[in-house]
Amino acid sequence: MTTITLKIKDIKAVSYAMANKDIRYYLDGMLFEHNGIETRLVATDGHRIHLVRVENNTALVSEPVKYIIPRDFILQLIK
């Protein structure tokens, strides 16, 4: 199992751009993407976009992974 560590301040910084109750499910969350070299957190509400890149992560991933983390989970996480 691979562990990827992110700072809560990075998640909080990107969370400001998440949409609130949008019909487009992919805007109601945060994209988590890891390609083995860097990790990206991306959120948008259709008008603005926030992105955080974390380079030199210690995790080694054989295949790139992408997940959309729901808004409700992110809000519980940053409390």
XYZ file of N, CA, C and O in Angstrom:
316
model
N 0.850 -1.183 0.000
C 0.000 0.000 0.000
C 0.893 1.242 0.000
O 1.854 1.321 0.744
N 0.551 2.200 -0.817
C 1.315 3.433 -0.944
C 0.623 4.539 -0.161
O -0.584 4.707 -0.245
N 1.396 5.305 0.581
C 0.872 6.426 1.350
C 1.385 7.723 0.750
O 2.580 7.857 0.488
N 0.478 8.646 0.541
C 0.833 9.963 0.031
C 0.432 10.980 1.095
O -0.710 11.004 1.531
N 1.369 11.797 1.520
C 1.129 12.757 2.585
C 0.938 14.148 2.003
O 1.747 14.608 1.205
N -0.150 14.798 2.402
C -0.446 16.164 1.971
C -0.632 17.035 3.205
O -1.070 16.557 4.248
N -0.348 18.299 3.066
C -0.544 19.245 4.164
C -1.974 19.756 4.125
O -2.528 20.022 3.054
N -2.552 19.915 5.296
C -3.936 20.379 5.388
C -4.066 21.802 4.838
O -5.097 22.167 4.287
N -2.999 22.606 4.936
C -3.060 23.980 4.400
C -3.189 23.968 2.883
O -3.838 24.837 2.308
N -2.606 22.965 2.212
C -2.741 22.849 0.759
C -4.167 22.467 0.379
O -4.737 23.019 -0.566
N -4.736 21.544 1.112
C -6.122 21.128 0.846
C -7.062 22.299 1.092
O -7.979 22.548 0.305
N -6.830 23.035 2.156
C -7.678 24.181 2.487
C -7.575 25.280 1.431
O -8.577 25.886 1.051
N -6.373 25.521 0.919
C -6.167 26.555 -0.099
C -6.920 26.242 -1.380
O -7.514 27.126 -2.006
N -6.943 24.992 -1.766
C -7.630 24.595 -2.997
C -9.140 24.525 -2.786
O -9.918 24.781 -3.697
N -9.574 24.228 -1.581
C -11.005 24.035 -1.317
C -11.842 25.290 -1.539
O -13.049 25.201 -1.761
N -11.230 26.465 -1.512
C -11.989 27.705 -1.719
C -12.583 27.802 -3.121
O -13.535 28.549 -3.336
N -12.061 27.056 -4.069
C -12.569 27.132 -5.444
C -13.600 26.048 -5.757
O -14.108 26.005 -6.868
N -13.926 25.181 -4.808
C -14.917 24.129 -5.075
C -16.303 24.732 -5.235
O -16.661 25.686 -4.540
N -17.072 24.179 -6.143
C -18.450 24.624 -6.339
C -19.309 24.139 -5.179
O -18.980 23.176 -4.491
N -20.442 24.808 -4.993
C -21.366 24.443 -3.931
C -22.695 24.000 -4.535
O -23.420 24.815 -5.095
N -22.995 22.730 -4.466
C -24.262 22.156 -4.951
C -24.485 22.398 -6.450
O -25.558 22.762 -6.876
N -23.468 22.193 -7.248
C -23.567 22.342 -8.697
C -24.091 21.048 -9.301
O -23.819 19.965 -8.804
N -24.847 21.142 -10.374
C -25.392 19.960 -11.031
C -24.290 19.129 -11.681
O -24.422 17.929 -11.861
N -23.170 19.767 -12.000
C -22.022 19.056 -12.575
C -21.200 18.476 -11.432
O -20.496 19.175 -10.731
N -21.316 17.156 -11.235
C -20.723 16.484 -10.075
C -19.218 16.702 -9.972
O -18.662 16.750 -8.882
N -18.543 16.858 -11.101
C -17.087 16.992 -11.083
C -16.644 18.352 -10.570
O -15.468 18.560 -10.289
N -17.557 19.313 -10.441
C -17.223 20.610 -9.860
C -17.486 20.634 -8.359
O -17.047 21.550 -7.670
N -18.224 19.651 -7.846
C -18.563 19.589 -6.423
C -17.533 18.799 -5.634
O -17.867 18.010 -4.756
N -16.294 18.993 -5.936
C -15.254 18.270 -5.223
C -13.880 18.773 -5.622
O -13.729 19.835 -6.216
N -12.893 17.949 -5.301
C -11.504 18.297 -5.573
C -10.850 17.134 -6.306
O -11.012 15.977 -5.915
N -10.129 17.460 -7.367
C -9.397 16.437 -8.111
C -8.073 16.179 -7.424
O -7.309 17.102 -7.148
N -7.825 14.912 -7.133
C -6.553 14.465 -6.577
C -5.875 13.644 -7.656
O -6.446 12.679 -8.158
N -4.667 14.049 -8.050
C -3.956 13.364 -9.128
C -2.506 13.148 -8.704
O -1.837 14.071 -8.248
N -2.045 11.909 -8.848
C -0.658 11.592 -8.518
C -0.066 10.772 -9.655
O -0.671 9.792 -10.091
N 1.102 11.173 -10.145
C 1.718 10.478 -11.281
C 3.071 9.858 -10.946
O 3.796 9.447 -11.833
N 3.410 9.792 -9.669
C 4.689 9.213 -9.273
C 5.764 10.241 -9.040
O 6.697 10.007 -8.282
N 5.665 11.384 -9.671
C 6.654 12.452 -9.521
C 6.092 13.591 -8.674
O 6.755 14.137 -7.820
N 4.844 13.930 -8.930
C 4.211 15.017 -8.197
C 2.751 14.690 -7.929
O 2.157 13.845 -8.587
N 2.204 15.398 -6.956
C 0.795 15.275 -6.618
C 0.144 16.618 -6.902
O 0.699 17.662 -6.564
N -1.032 16.587 -7.516
C -1.770 17.822 -7.822
C -3.133 17.772 -7.161
O -3.815 16.758 -7.197
N -3.535 18.898 -6.581
C -4.879 19.101 -6.065
C -5.489 20.227 -6.877
O -4.901 21.302 -6.981
N -6.652 19.988 -7.464
C -7.281 20.980 -8.336
C -8.758 21.087 -7.976
O -9.433 20.082 -7.773
N -9.262 22.319 -7.919
C -10.688 22.566 -7.715
C -11.096 23.778 -8.538
O -10.320 24.710 -8.725
N -12.338 23.741 -9.033
C -12.881 24.864 -9.802
C -14.385 24.938 -9.590
O -15.028 23.932 -9.306
N -14.924 26.127 -9.737
C -16.379 26.296 -9.697
C -16.909 26.770 -11.046
O -18.053 27.150 -11.173
N -16.078 26.733 -12.059
C -16.476 27.163 -13.389
C -16.034 28.586 -13.710
O -16.046 28.990 -14.863
N -15.666 29.357 -12.679
C -15.222 30.738 -12.889
C -13.765 30.947 -12.466
O -13.086 31.808 -12.994
N -13.347 30.186 -11.487
C -11.968 30.284 -10.994
C -11.435 28.873 -10.796
O -12.198 27.913 -10.691
N -10.125 28.768 -10.727
C -9.491 27.471 -10.525
C -8.319 27.646 -9.565
O -7.610 28.643 -9.628
N -8.197 26.704 -8.642
C -7.068 26.689 -7.721
C -6.327 25.380 -7.918
O -6.937 24.325 -8.063
N -5.001 25.459 -7.894
C -4.154 24.299 -8.115
C -2.982 24.352 -7.143
O -2.391 25.404 -6.938
N -2.686 23.201 -6.549
C -1.493 23.066 -5.713
C -0.727 21.860 -6.227
O -1.305 20.786 -6.418
N 0.563 22.058 -6.485
C 1.448 20.962 -6.905
C 2.430 20.675 -5.781
O 3.061 21.590 -5.268
N 2.548 19.417 -5.425
C 3.512 18.994 -4.418
C 4.498 18.082 -5.119
O 4.139 16.995 -5.563
N 5.735 18.538 -5.257
C 6.757 17.760 -5.963
C 7.600 16.958 -4.977
O 7.576 17.201 -3.780
N 8.348 15.997 -5.528
C 9.270 15.166 -4.760
C 8.581 14.422 -3.634
O 9.099 14.303 -2.539
N 7.390 13.949 -3.901
C 6.699 13.129 -2.935
C 7.422 11.792 -2.825
O 7.960 11.297 -3.802
N 7.436 11.191 -1.684
C 8.178 9.955 -1.469
C 7.459 8.725 -2.000
O 8.031 7.652 -2.048
N 6.216 8.864 -2.390
C 5.444 7.720 -2.860
C 5.859 7.338 -4.279
O 6.101 8.190 -5.125
N 5.944 6.070 -4.530
C 6.238 5.554 -5.864
C 5.006 4.825 -6.366
O 4.599 3.824 -5.789
N 4.428 5.318 -7.428
C 3.208 4.746 -7.981
C 3.515 4.236 -9.369
O 4.113 4.934 -10.179
N 3.113 2.994 -9.655
C 3.404 2.431 -10.971
C 2.505 3.022 -12.047
O 2.913 3.185 -13.178
N 1.261 3.319 -11.689
C 0.317 3.925 -12.636
C -0.195 5.238 -12.052
O -0.373 5.342 -10.845
N -0.460 6.217 -12.893
C -1.052 7.458 -12.389
C -2.443 7.192 -11.807
O -3.173 6.329 -12.292
N -2.790 7.922 -10.757
C -4.105 7.800 -10.146
C -4.792 9.156 -10.163
O -4.152 10.197 -10.013
N -6.105 9.134 -10.367
C -6.919 10.341 -10.361
C -8.215 10.033 -9.625
O -8.879 9.037 -9.925
N -8.572 10.881 -8.682
C -9.813 10.729 -7.933
C -10.455 12.090 -7.759
O -9.763 13.077 -7.542
N -11.776 12.120 -7.802
C -12.516 13.318 -7.427
C -13.047 13.061 -6.027
O -13.863 12.164 -5.818
N -12.572 13.844 -5.083
C -12.975 13.688 -3.692
C -14.177 14.604 -3.453
O -14.110 15.801 -3.730
N -15.291 14.068 -2.946
C -16.504 14.874 -2.758
C -16.309 16.037 -1.796
O -15.519 15.978 -0.850
N -17.050 17.095 -2.042
C -16.979 18.327 -1.253
C -17.243 18.070 0.231
O -16.552 18.604 1.090
N -18.233 17.252 0.539
C -18.583 16.993 1.934
C -17.411 16.364 2.692
O -17.158 16.703 3.844
N -16.695 15.460 2.049
C -15.544 14.835 2.681
C -14.431 15.852 2.919
O -13.813 15.867 3.984
N -14.179 16.695 1.946
C -13.138 17.716 2.076
C -13.461 18.669 3.214
O -12.598 19.015 4.033
N -14.730 19.098 3.313
C -15.113 20.026 4.372
C -14.972 19.401 5.756
O -14.568 20.064 6.715
N -15.278 18.104 5.881
C -15.079 17.408 7.151
C -13.602 17.271 7.475
O -13.206 17.330 8.629
N -12.800 17.094 6.457
C -11.361 16.907 6.635
C -10.678 18.169 7.144
O -9.779 18.097 7.990
N -11.101 19.325 6.673
C -10.416 20.572 7.050
C -10.968 21.194 8.339
O -10.458 22.204 8.777
N -11.976 20.595 8.927
C -12.495 21.109 10.205
C -11.548 20.854 11.328
O -10.833 19.929 11.398
